[in-house]
Every structure is written in structure tokens, then in C-alpha cells.
Amino acid sequence: MEYRPTIGLEVHAELKTRTKMFCDSANDPDEARPNINICPVCLAHPGTLPVINRAAVLHILRMGTAIGGKIADFTEFDRKSYFYPDIPKGYQISQYEYPLITGGELAGVAITRIHLEEDTARSIHLPAQAGADGKSLVDFNRAGIPLMELVTEPVIHDAATAGRFARELQLLLRTLGAGEANLEKGEMRIEANISVSKEEGVFGTKVEVKNINSFRSVERAIAFEINRQIELIESGGNVVQATRGWDETKQSTFHQRFKEGSADYRYFPEPDLPKLYLSDIPEFAHDALRASLPELPWERRARYAERYALKENDVAYIGATAERAEFFDAVTEALDNSKELVALAANYIVSDLGGIYAKKDSEDYASLDPKMFAKLIRLVSAGDVSSRGAKDTLMHLVEKGGDPRVIAQEQGLMQVHDTTVLTEAIRVVLAEENKAVEEYRAGKEAALQYLVGKSMKATRGAGNPTVLKELIVKELSLK
Ligand code: ADP
Ligand code: MG
């Protein structure tokens, strides 16, 4: 029997709020100067008291509602004790027994719980050669920023599913306005618990992998760790429960430390904060929360599939980021929701625009006017611009903006429908291409294609090839 991998994810995400989790220092992830957004509370001065940030609680409750989790009637915060220079209280305020949310499901993965805690400060370890003697510095701007922790059940069995889940979670956080969740910026941090087992229904010993900084690394780290564990067991070794780090350069995991049990953290209820009886708070009632949600990523995808009959791949591509989806929605509106035009627009967004952005390695929907994009789609649909001409017009639109009709006219990309104009151009071509004309008359099909190509060139792409072909045949049959 083959080894069956099992994966459970633990995800931390910084929440977007005006102030920090337990004080009124600003929550500003863009603050580059160290130790600006600080106060006695998040610096853990003795005698200071925390106050719960209502907006952070609301983010978690909306998240929980979105994934169909159960909202706690009763919840409290706990102290999780550990010493670290970036955690000056000597404990982190987190949640243990009574998380805000239990259960739910996202991207087919069962959720165990979602709770709220505070972020730590940021340690910066200077290398010795920086003239700083290898000192460590601490920046407290991040200390006390509200942090969501989401834990999944061990129900994932391959790296791709874990990657899909993580992407969907980022999209959901962004859709809800709960966080930016950039992995590269550490706004979302994914820890993967991985085990392998040959025995049906029995889990192997799990290893936790940290320091994963991109979605691609989520998949690679998991794949690497699955292989490492299988090879270890096959060579007669045992997997030891431990925390390992992901080394991006070496593309491998390495041992960091053996795991502490939860008993070591000495969890106990935070005495400085009130207990929360959530069902007593009208704003947190289920109906109110549900009503506050925007269209969720999967609802949006279902709408695209049902309303516009888009292909599954197109739905997945357009629905993958809020920027794409919002752009697409604006385009559909500008196209009056015409199913035919929207299908054409989806095609151009996925293939042509997607291609342009892929080449640039960045997407910039914000500076592309959806009305102008829609106008281009109408020009294509009416046959006023060829698909070739549309590509050039679109490139121009992305680079410089403007009106697609004006662009196409200026660049000579408009299709000419006037057959007398086209016929005139064809006559010039035929007069010059005696050899091809003779070959055509002798029954050589390729000669006709050649003449169409020459005529397209002569009309600078303005002639529709099908129309040109018809006109050439007609013209030659007259002689
Ligand atoms: P711990 O007490 O070590 O923190 P938990 O039971 O809280 O372990 O689980 C932490 C994470 O590890 C969860 O995401 C869970 O789904 C996952 N997990 C638990 N057991 C396994 C296993 N055997 N293999 C893979 N993942 C696991
Ligand atoms: Mg745990």
C-alpha cells in the first residue's frame, strides 16, 4: 500500500483595523519607521490595561459567518505564556478554550476553529558585518496588531489542495475587507502540519513547517516534506514531532525545534478583559452578520457560471482576485449584461489582457477603464476591428489609455466595410500579382490565400480576410 499524506493548516492573518487589538495605537502595516505606532499598552508597561477592539471581533465573526462556522455564545481571551524578546508581556493574549468560531468549511476543507489574538513585535537580527556587531533590534509597530488564527482539520491529502485553500482564504479575507493577507509581506502566515501513514485511518507523526512566504512555497514545502518523511520511514527511521522551517533558497525544510505541548504555555483566562456574551450583542446576531456580507468568492463564481455561462477555467481566472472580478463586473455592466458580448469580453480578459499582464508580470486593472474596454468589445463584435487589430488596440489601451475607436482609427486598425474601397485596393494588387493570378486560374488554392494576404497588407489590416477573399474571387471571375 502507498503512503497517504495528511495535512492540516494553521493560518495567521493580520486584520485591517484602524487601531491595534487592545489599545488605540494605529494599526498601520505601511509604517516604515520603527517604533512609531506604540503606546504603554502595546509596550507592556506595568499597570496598563487592554481594551478589546470591537472591529477586530467583527472581522472574525463575519469570517465565521461566511464559512458557515458556529459563532460562540460565550467567548473569552486567554494568556499564552512564553518568553521572547518580541513579546514583552511574557505572554500573548490569545484564545484557548472558547474560540470565537468553531467549525465551518472553505474550499472543501473543514475548519476546526477561528480565534483572535495579538501579533508580536518584529525582531530584526542584524548581520555582524553591517557594522552592528550582530545586534538584534525590536520594532513594536506590529506588537498588538489584531491577528486571526484559523486552524483546519487534518483533512487535506495533497499539496495542490492546500495551495487552493490558502488562495481562497486570501481572497475571502480581501473580499470581506478583513485583511490584505499578502504572504510576501507576512500579513498572512501559513504553517503546514504534515504526516504520512500507510495504515488506513491511522495518522502518522506530524511535523509543522513554518516560514512559508508564497503560495507556491506552500505547495513545494508540503511536497518536499511528504517525500522526506516517506524516505525517512523507508530507510528505517522515525518521524519526530518537531517544527521545521522552509528554506526558500535550498527549497527544502530544516529542523528548527522540538514542539512544546500546550501545557507549557500555561494558558489561563485573561483577568484584565471582560468575558464576551456574544448572543447579547445585536450587531453580532447571525442575521445582522449575514446581511453585512458582500458577495462571497464562491457566490460570485456561481453567478458568472450561471448568468453568463462562462467556461470553468474563465470563471476560475476572473474570480481569482477581487481586482479581476470587479473589473469584469464593471465591463458586464457597460455591456448591458448581454450574454454574447460578456462571453466575448471574458475571452479577451482571460486570453488577451491576461497575456499582456502576464508578460508585464503585474496586473493593473485600476488604470484600465472598463467602459473603454467594453467599447473595444463592441467594436470587435460589430466586426469594426479585427481580432488582430483588437490585440493592438488593447495593448495601446493598456499602455496609454484612450478611446478604442480613436486608437483603432489613428492606428489604421478599423475594418473597412465599404466594398468599393476594398475592391479598389484589390484591383491594384491583382494588377501587380500576375503570376499568382495565373496560378489561381490554374487551380492553385494557395495562390488565393497569397492574394488575400497581399490585399490585407494593402488595406493595412483594415479588410476582413473573409470579405477580401470573396471580393477577390468575384473580381477574378469577371475577367
Ligand atoms: P497541536 O496540539 O500539536 O497544536 P492540533 O491537534 O492542535 O495539534 O493540530 C494542529 C494542526 O495540525 C491542525 O491544523 C490539525 O489539522 C493538524 N494535524 C493534527 N494532526 C495531524 C496529523 N497527524 N497530520 C497532519 N496534520 C495534523
Ligand atoms: Mg494546536
Coordinates of C-alpha atoms and ligand atoms in Angstrom, one line a residue:
M1 CA 0.0 0.0 0.0
E2 CA 1.1 3.5 -0.8
Y3 CA 1.7 6.2 1.9
R4 CA -1.2 8.6 2.4
P5 CA -0.2 12.1 3.3
T6 CA -2.3 14.1 5.7
I7 CA -2.1 17.9 6.0
G8 CA -3.7 20.4 8.4
L9 CA -3.1 24.1 8.1
E10 CA -2.7 26.8 10.7
V11 CA -3.0 30.3 9.2
H12 CA -2.4 33.6 10.8
A13 CA -3.7 36.8 9.2
E14 CA -3.3 40.4 10.3
L15 CA -6.6 42.1 10.3
K16 CA -7.3 45.5 8.9
T17 CA -8.5 47.8 11.6
R18 CA -7.8 51.5 12.5
T19 CA -6.2 50.7 15.8
K20 CA -4.5 47.7 17.4
M21 CA -6.2 44.8 19.2
F22 CA -6.0 46.0 22.8
C23 CA -5.0 49.7 22.6
D24 CA -5.5 52.8 20.4
S25 CA -2.1 52.8 18.7
A26 CA -2.5 52.9 14.9
N27 CA -2.6 49.6 13.0
D28 CA -0.6 50.7 10.0
P29 CA 1.3 48.0 8.2
D30 CA 2.8 50.6 5.9
E31 CA 4.6 52.5 8.6
A32 CA 8.3 52.1 7.7
R33 CA 9.8 54.0 10.6
P34 CA 10.3 51.7 13.6
N35 CA 8.5 52.2 16.9
I36 CA 6.2 54.9 15.8
N37 CA 2.8 53.3 16.4
I38 CA 3.3 52.4 20.1
C39 CA 1.9 53.2 23.5
P40 CA 2.3 52.0 27.0
V41 CA -0.2 49.2 26.5
C42 CA 1.5 47.5 23.5
L43 CA 4.9 48.1 25.0
A44 CA 3.6 46.2 28.1
H45 CA 4.3 48.8 30.7
P46 CA 3.3 47.6 34.1
G47 CA -0.2 48.7 35.3
T48 CA -1.6 49.2 31.8
L49 CA -4.9 47.6 30.8
P50 CA -6.0 46.1 27.5
V51 CA -9.4 47.0 25.8
I52 CA -11.0 44.7 23.2
N53 CA -11.1 46.1 19.7
R54 CA -14.7 45.6 18.5
A55 CA -13.9 45.9 14.8
A56 CA -11.4 43.0 15.1
V57 CA -14.1 40.8 16.7
L58 CA -16.5 41.8 14.0
H59 CA -14.0 40.8 11.3
I60 CA -13.7 37.3 12.8
L61 CA -17.5 36.9 13.2
R62 CA -18.1 37.9 9.6
M63 CA -15.4 35.4 8.5
G64 CA -17.0 32.7 10.6
T65 CA -20.4 33.6 9.1
A66 CA -19.0 33.4 5.6
I67 CA -17.6 29.9 6.0
G68 CA -20.7 28.6 7.8
G69 CA -19.0 28.2 11.2
K70 CA -20.7 28.4 14.6
I71 CA -20.4 31.7 16.5
A72 CA -19.7 31.2 20.1
D73 CA -22.4 32.3 22.6
F74 CA -19.7 32.8 25.1
T75 CA -16.1 33.6 24.5
E76 CA -13.0 34.8 26.4
F77 CA -9.4 35.6 25.9
D78 CA -6.5 33.7 27.5
R79 CA -2.9 34.3 28.3
K80 CA -0.5 32.1 26.4
S81 CA 2.8 32.4 28.3
Y82 CA 6.1 32.3 26.6
F83 CA 9.3 34.3 26.7
Y84 CA 10.6 36.0 23.7
P85 CA 12.1 39.5 23.2
D86 CA 9.3 40.4 20.8
I87 CA 6.6 39.6 23.3
P88 CA 7.3 42.0 26.2
K89 CA 4.4 41.0 28.5
G90 CA 5.8 37.5 28.7
Y91 CA 2.6 36.2 27.3
Q92 CA 0.4 36.7 24.2
I93 CA -3.3 37.4 24.6
S94 CA -5.0 34.7 22.6
Q95 CA -8.0 32.4 22.8
Y96 CA -7.8 28.8 24.0
E97 CA -10.9 27.0 25.3
Y98 CA -13.5 29.3 23.8
P99 CA -12.6 30.5 20.3
L100 CA -14.9 32.9 18.5
I101 CA -15.7 30.4 15.7
T102 CA -15.8 26.7 15.6
G103 CA -16.5 24.5 12.5
G104 CA -17.3 25.7 9.0
E105 CA -15.8 24.9 5.6
L106 CA -13.8 26.7 3.0
A107 CA -12.8 25.4 -0.4
G108 CA -13.9 21.9 0.6
V109 CA -11.7 21.9 3.7
A110 CA -13.3 21.5 7.2
I111 CA -12.3 24.3 9.6
T112 CA -11.6 23.5 13.2
R113 CA -11.7 27.0 14.7
I114 CA -11.0 30.6 14.2
H115 CA -9.8 32.7 17.0
L116 CA -8.5 36.2 17.7
E117 CA -5.1 37.1 19.2
E118 CA -2.5 39.8 19.0
D119 CA 0.6 39.9 16.8
T120 CA 4.1 40.0 18.3
A121 CA 6.7 42.8 17.7
R122 CA 9.1 42.3 14.9
S123 CA 12.7 41.3 15.6
I124 CA 15.4 42.4 13.2
H125 CA 18.7 40.5 13.5
L126 CA 21.5 42.5 12.0
P127 CA 24.3 40.6 10.5
A128 CA 27.7 41.2 12.2
Q129 CA 29.2 42.7 9.0
A130 CA 26.7 45.5 9.0
G131 CA 28.9 47.3 11.5
A132 CA 26.3 46.5 14.1
D133 CA 28.0 43.7 15.9
G134 CA 25.2 41.3 15.0
K135 CA 22.8 43.1 17.3
S136 CA 19.1 42.3 17.4
L137 CA 16.6 45.2 17.2
V138 CA 12.9 45.1 18.1
D139 CA 10.2 47.1 16.2
F140 CA 7.0 47.4 18.2
N141 CA 4.8 48.8 15.4
R142 CA 3.5 45.3 14.8
A143 CA 3.1 44.4 18.5
G144 CA -0.6 44.1 19.3
I145 CA -1.9 44.2 15.8
P146 CA -5.1 42.0 15.6
L147 CA -4.3 38.6 14.3
M148 CA -6.8 36.0 13.2
E149 CA -5.7 32.4 13.7
L150 CA -7.6 29.8 11.6
V151 CA -7.0 26.1 12.1
T152 CA -8.2 23.4 9.6
E153 CA -9.0 19.8 10.4
P154 CA -6.4 17.3 9.1
V155 CA -8.4 16.6 6.0
I156 CA -6.1 17.7 3.2
H157 CA -4.2 15.0 1.4
D158 CA -2.2 16.7 -1.3
A159 CA -0.2 19.9 -1.8
A160 CA -2.4 21.3 -4.5
T161 CA -5.5 21.3 -2.3
A162 CA -3.6 23.1 0.4
G163 CA -2.5 25.7 -2.1
R164 CA -6.0 26.2 -3.4
F165 CA -7.3 26.5 0.2
A166 CA -4.7 29.2 1.1
R167 CA -5.5 31.2 -2.1
E168 CA -9.2 31.0 -1.4
L169 CA -8.7 32.2 2.2
Q170 CA -6.7 35.2 1.0
L171 CA -9.4 36.0 -1.5
L172 CA -12.1 35.7 1.2
L173 CA -10.1 38.0 3.6
R174 CA -9.8 40.6 0.9
T175 CA -13.4 40.3 -0.2
L176 CA -14.5 40.9 3.4
G177 CA -12.2 43.8 3.8
A178 CA -10.7 41.9 6.8
G179 CA -7.1 42.0 5.6
E180 CA -4.7 42.3 2.7
A181 CA -3.2 38.9 3.5
N182 CA -0.1 39.3 1.5
L183 CA 2.1 36.3 2.1
E184 CA 5.2 38.1 0.9
K185 CA 4.7 40.9 3.5
G186 CA 4.0 38.5 6.3
E187 CA 0.4 39.7 6.5
M188 CA -0.7 36.1 6.1
R189 CA 1.4 33.3 7.5
I190 CA 0.8 29.7 6.8
E191 CA 2.0 26.8 8.8
A192 CA 1.5 23.3 7.4
N193 CA 1.2 20.2 9.6
I194 CA 2.2 17.2 7.6
S195 CA 2.3 13.5 8.3
V196 CA 2.3 10.3 6.2
S197 CA 0.9 6.9 7.0
K198 CA 0.4 3.6 5.4
E199 CA -2.2 2.5 7.7
E200 CA -5.8 3.3 6.8
G201 CA -7.4 5.5 9.4
V202 CA -4.2 6.0 11.4
F203 CA -2.3 9.2 11.3
G204 CA 1.5 9.3 11.3
T205 CA 3.5 11.7 13.5
K206 CA 3.1 15.2 12.2
V207 CA 5.8 17.8 11.5
E208 CA 5.0 21.5 11.4
V209 CA 6.6 23.6 8.7
K210 CA 6.9 27.4 9.1
N211 CA 8.4 30.3 7.2
I212 CA 6.4 29.8 4.1
N213 CA 6.3 33.0 2.1
S214 CA 4.3 32.3 -1.0
F215 CA 1.5 30.1 -2.3
R216 CA 4.0 28.3 -4.5
S217 CA 6.1 27.6 -1.4
V218 CA 3.1 26.2 0.4
E219 CA 2.8 23.6 -2.3
R220 CA 6.6 23.0 -2.6
A221 CA 7.2 22.8 1.2
I222 CA 4.4 20.2 1.6
A223 CA 5.6 18.1 -1.4
F224 CA 9.1 18.2 -0.1
E225 CA 8.1 17.3 3.5
I226 CA 5.9 14.4 2.3
N227 CA 8.9 12.9 0.4
R228 CA 11.3 13.5 3.2
Q229 CA 9.1 11.6 5.6
I230 CA 8.5 8.7 3.3
E231 CA 12.2 8.4 2.6
L232 CA 13.0 8.6 6.3
I233 CA 10.5 5.8 7.1
E234 CA 11.6 3.7 4.2
S235 CA 15.2 3.9 5.3
G236 CA 14.2 2.6 8.7
G237 CA 13.9 5.9 10.6
N238 CA 11.1 7.6 12.5
V239 CA 9.4 10.9 12.0
V240 CA 9.9 13.0 15.2
Q241 CA 7.3 15.6 16.1
A242 CA 9.0 18.9 15.5
T243 CA 8.9 22.3 14.0
R244 CA 10.8 22.7 10.7
G245 CA 11.5 25.8 8.6
W246 CA 11.1 26.2 4.9
D247 CA 14.4 27.3 3.2
E248 CA 13.4 29.2 0.1
T249 CA 16.9 29.1 -1.4
K250 CA 17.5 25.4 -0.8
Q251 CA 13.9 24.5 -1.5
S252 CA 13.9 22.2 1.5
T253 CA 12.8 22.0 5.1
F254 CA 15.2 22.1 8.0
H255 CA 14.9 21.3 11.7
Q256 CA 14.1 24.3 14.0
R257 CA 13.0 22.9 17.3
F258 CA 11.0 20.2 19.1
K259 CA 7.5 21.2 19.8
E260 CA 6.3 22.4 23.1
G261 CA 3.0 20.9 24.3
S262 CA 0.1 23.3 25.1
A263 CA 0.7 22.6 28.8
D264 CA 3.9 24.5 28.6
Y265 CA 2.1 27.7 27.6
R266 CA 0.2 27.8 31.0
Y267 CA -3.0 29.1 29.3
F268 CA -5.4 30.7 31.7
P269 CA -8.3 33.2 31.2
E270 CA -7.0 36.8 30.8
P271 CA -8.1 38.5 34.0
D272 CA -7.8 42.0 32.6
L273 CA -10.5 41.5 29.9
P274 CA -14.2 41.0 30.2
K275 CA -15.9 37.8 29.1
L276 CA -18.0 38.2 26.0
Y277 CA -21.6 37.0 25.8
L278 CA -21.9 37.4 22.0
S279 CA -25.5 36.5 21.7
D280 CA -26.4 39.5 23.8
I281 CA -24.9 41.9 21.2
P282 CA -27.4 42.8 18.5
E283 CA -24.7 43.8 16.0
F284 CA -23.3 40.3 16.3
A285 CA -26.6 38.5 15.7
H286 CA -26.4 35.9 12.9
D287 CA -28.9 37.7 10.6
A288 CA -27.1 41.0 11.0
L289 CA -23.7 39.4 10.3
R290 CA -25.1 37.6 7.3
A291 CA -26.7 40.8 5.9
S292 CA -23.4 42.6 6.3
L293 CA -21.5 40.2 4.0
P294 CA -20.7 41.2 0.4
E295 CA -21.0 38.7 -2.4
L296 CA -18.6 35.9 -1.5
P297 CA -16.0 34.5 -3.9
W298 CA -17.9 31.2 -4.5
E299 CA -21.2 33.1 -4.9
R300 CA -19.5 35.3 -7.4
R301 CA -18.1 32.4 -9.3
A302 CA -21.6 30.7 -9.4
R303 CA -23.1 33.9 -10.7
Y304 CA -20.5 34.0 -13.5
A305 CA -21.1 30.4 -14.5
E306 CA -24.9 30.6 -14.3
R307 CA -25.6 34.1 -15.7
Y308 CA -23.0 34.2 -18.4
A309 CA -22.4 30.5 -19.0
L310 CA -18.6 31.2 -18.8
K311 CA -16.2 28.3 -19.1
E312 CA -15.0 26.9 -15.8
N313 CA -11.4 28.0 -16.5
D314 CA -12.5 31.5 -17.3
V315 CA -14.6 31.7 -14.1
A316 CA -11.7 30.5 -12.1
Y317 CA -9.3 33.0 -13.7
I318 CA -11.6 36.0 -13.4
G319 CA -12.9 35.0 -9.9
A320 CA -9.4 34.5 -8.6
T321 CA -8.8 38.1 -7.5
A322 CA -11.0 40.9 -6.4
E323 CA -9.4 43.2 -8.9
R324 CA -10.2 41.0 -11.9
A325 CA -13.7 40.3 -10.7
E326 CA -14.5 44.0 -10.1
F327 CA -13.1 44.9 -13.5
F328 CA -15.2 42.1 -15.1
D329 CA -18.3 43.2 -13.3
A330 CA -17.8 46.8 -14.4
V331 CA -17.3 45.6 -18.0
T332 CA -20.5 43.4 -17.9
E333 CA -22.4 46.5 -16.7
A334 CA -21.0 48.6 -19.6
L335 CA -22.1 45.8 -22.0
D336 CA -25.7 45.9 -20.5
N337 CA -25.2 42.3 -19.4
S338 CA -25.5 41.0 -23.0
K339 CA -24.6 37.3 -22.7
E340 CA -23.0 37.3 -26.1
L341 CA -20.9 40.4 -25.5
V342 CA -19.9 39.3 -22.0
A343 CA -18.7 36.0 -23.2
L344 CA -16.5 37.8 -25.8
A345 CA -15.3 40.2 -23.1
A346 CA -14.4 37.2 -20.8
N347 CA -12.4 35.8 -23.6
Y348 CA -10.5 39.0 -24.1
I349 CA -9.9 39.4 -20.4
V350 CA -8.5 35.8 -19.9
S351 CA -6.6 35.5 -23.2
D352 CA -5.5 38.9 -24.5
L353 CA -5.5 41.1 -21.4
G354 CA -4.3 38.2 -19.3
G355 CA -1.5 37.6 -21.8
I356 CA -0.4 41.3 -21.7
Y357 CA -0.4 41.3 -17.9
A358 CA 1.4 38.0 -17.7
K359 CA 4.2 39.4 -19.9
K360 CA 4.4 42.5 -17.7
D361 CA 4.4 40.3 -14.6
S362 CA 1.9 42.6 -13.0
E363 CA -1.8 43.4 -13.3
D364 CA -3.1 46.9 -13.2
Y365 CA -6.9 46.9 -13.6
A366 CA -7.2 50.1 -11.7
S367 CA -5.8 52.2 -14.6
L368 CA -7.8 50.4 -17.3
D369 CA -11.2 52.0 -17.9
P370 CA -13.8 49.2 -18.0
K371 CA -16.1 51.4 -20.2
M372 CA -13.3 51.7 -22.8
F373 CA -12.6 48.0 -22.6
A374 CA -16.3 47.3 -23.2
K375 CA -16.3 49.7 -26.1
L376 CA -13.5 47.7 -27.7
I377 CA -15.5 44.5 -27.2
R378 CA -18.4 46.2 -29.0
L379 CA -16.1 47.2 -31.9
V380 CA -14.9 43.6 -32.2
S381 CA -18.4 42.2 -32.0
A382 CA -19.6 44.5 -34.8
G383 CA -16.7 43.5 -37.0
D384 CA -15.3 47.1 -36.9
V385 CA -12.0 45.9 -35.6
S386 CA -10.4 42.6 -36.5
S387 CA -9.2 40.3 -33.7
R388 CA -5.6 41.2 -34.8
G389 CA -6.5 44.9 -34.7
A390 CA -8.2 44.4 -31.3
K391 CA -5.0 43.0 -29.8
D392 CA -3.0 46.1 -30.9
T393 CA -5.8 48.4 -29.8
L394 CA -5.9 46.7 -26.4
M395 CA -2.1 47.0 -26.0
H396 CA -2.4 50.7 -26.7
L397 CA -5.3 51.0 -24.3
V398 CA -3.3 49.3 -21.5
E399 CA -0.2 51.4 -22.2
K400 CA -1.7 54.8 -22.8
G401 CA -5.5 54.6 -22.2
G402 CA -7.9 56.5 -24.5
D403 CA -10.9 55.6 -26.7
P404 CA -10.5 52.3 -28.6
R405 CA -12.4 53.7 -31.7
V406 CA -10.0 56.7 -31.9
I407 CA -7.0 54.4 -31.2
A408 CA -8.1 52.0 -33.9
Q409 CA -8.7 54.8 -36.4
E410 CA -5.4 56.5 -35.7
Q411 CA -3.5 53.2 -36.0
G412 CA -5.4 52.3 -39.1
L413 CA -6.9 49.2 -37.4
M414 CA -10.5 49.8 -38.2
Q415 CA -12.1 47.3 -40.6
V416 CA -13.4 48.8 -43.8
H417 CA -16.8 47.6 -44.7
D418 CA -17.1 49.7 -47.8
T419 CA -16.6 47.1 -50.6
T420 CA -15.9 49.7 -53.3
V421 CA -12.9 50.9 -51.2
L422 CA -11.8 47.3 -50.7
T423 CA -12.3 46.4 -54.4
E424 CA -10.2 49.3 -55.5
A425 CA -7.3 48.1 -53.3
I426 CA -7.8 44.6 -54.6
R427 CA -7.6 45.7 -58.2
V428 CA -4.2 47.3 -57.6
V429 CA -3.0 44.1 -56.0
L430 CA -4.3 41.9 -58.8
A431 CA -2.7 44.1 -61.4
E432 CA 0.7 43.7 -59.7
E433 CA 0.4 40.0 -59.0
N434 CA 0.1 38.5 -62.4
K435 CA 1.9 35.3 -61.5
A436 CA -0.4 34.5 -58.6
V437 CA -3.4 35.3 -60.6
E438 CA -2.4 32.8 -63.3
E439 CA -1.7 30.2 -60.7
Y440 CA -5.1 30.7 -59.2
R441 CA -6.7 30.3 -62.6
A442 CA -4.7 27.1 -63.0
G443 CA -6.5 25.8 -59.9
K444 CA -3.8 26.5 -57.2
E445 CA -5.7 27.3 -53.9
A446 CA -2.6 28.6 -52.2
A447 CA -2.4 31.4 -54.7
L448 CA -5.8 32.7 -53.5
Q449 CA -4.5 32.8 -49.9
Y450 CA -1.5 34.6 -51.1
L451 CA -3.6 37.2 -52.8
V452 CA -5.8 37.6 -49.7
G453 CA -2.6 38.2 -47.7
K454 CA -1.4 40.8 -50.1
S455 CA -4.8 42.5 -50.1
M456 CA -4.8 42.6 -46.3
K457 CA -1.4 44.2 -46.4
A458 CA -2.6 46.7 -49.0
T459 CA -5.5 47.7 -46.8
R460 CA -3.2 47.7 -43.7
G461 CA -5.3 45.1 -42.0
A462 CA -8.5 47.1 -42.4
G463 CA -10.0 44.5 -44.7
N464 CA -11.7 41.5 -43.2
P465 CA -10.0 38.4 -44.8
T466 CA -13.2 36.6 -45.4
V467 CA -14.7 39.6 -47.2
L468 CA -11.4 40.2 -49.1
K469 CA -11.4 36.6 -50.3
E470 CA -15.0 36.9 -51.6
L471 CA -14.2 40.1 -53.4
I472 CA -11.0 38.6 -55.0
V473 CA -12.9 35.6 -56.3
K474 CA -15.7 37.8 -57.6
E475 CA -13.2 40.2 -59.2
L476 CA -11.3 37.3 -60.9
S477 CA -14.4 35.7 -62.2
L478 CA -15.3 38.8 -64.0
K479 CA -12.3 38.7 -66.2
Ligands
ADP1 P1 -1.1 20.5 18.4 O1 -1.8 20.2 19.7 O2 0.2 19.9 18.2 O3 -1.1 22.0 18.1 P2 -3.5 20.2 16.9 O4 -4.4 19.0 17.2 O5 -4.0 21.4 17.6 O6 -2.0 19.8 17.3 O7 -3.5 20.4 15.4 C1 -2.7 21.4 14.8 C2 -2.8 21.3 13.3 O8 -2.2 20.1 12.9 C3 -4.2 21.3 12.8 O9 -4.3 22.0 11.6 C4 -4.5 19.8 12.5 O10 -5.4 19.7 11.5 C5 -3.2 19.3 12.1 N1 -2.9 17.9 12.4 C6 -3.2 17.3 13.5 N2 -2.8 16.0 13.5 C7 -2.2 15.9 12.2 C8 -1.6 14.8 11.6 N3 -1.4 13.6 12.1 N4 -1.1 15.0 10.3 C9 -1.2 16.2 9.8 N5 -1.8 17.3 10.3 C10 -2.3 17.1 11.6
MG2 MG -2.9 23.4 18.5

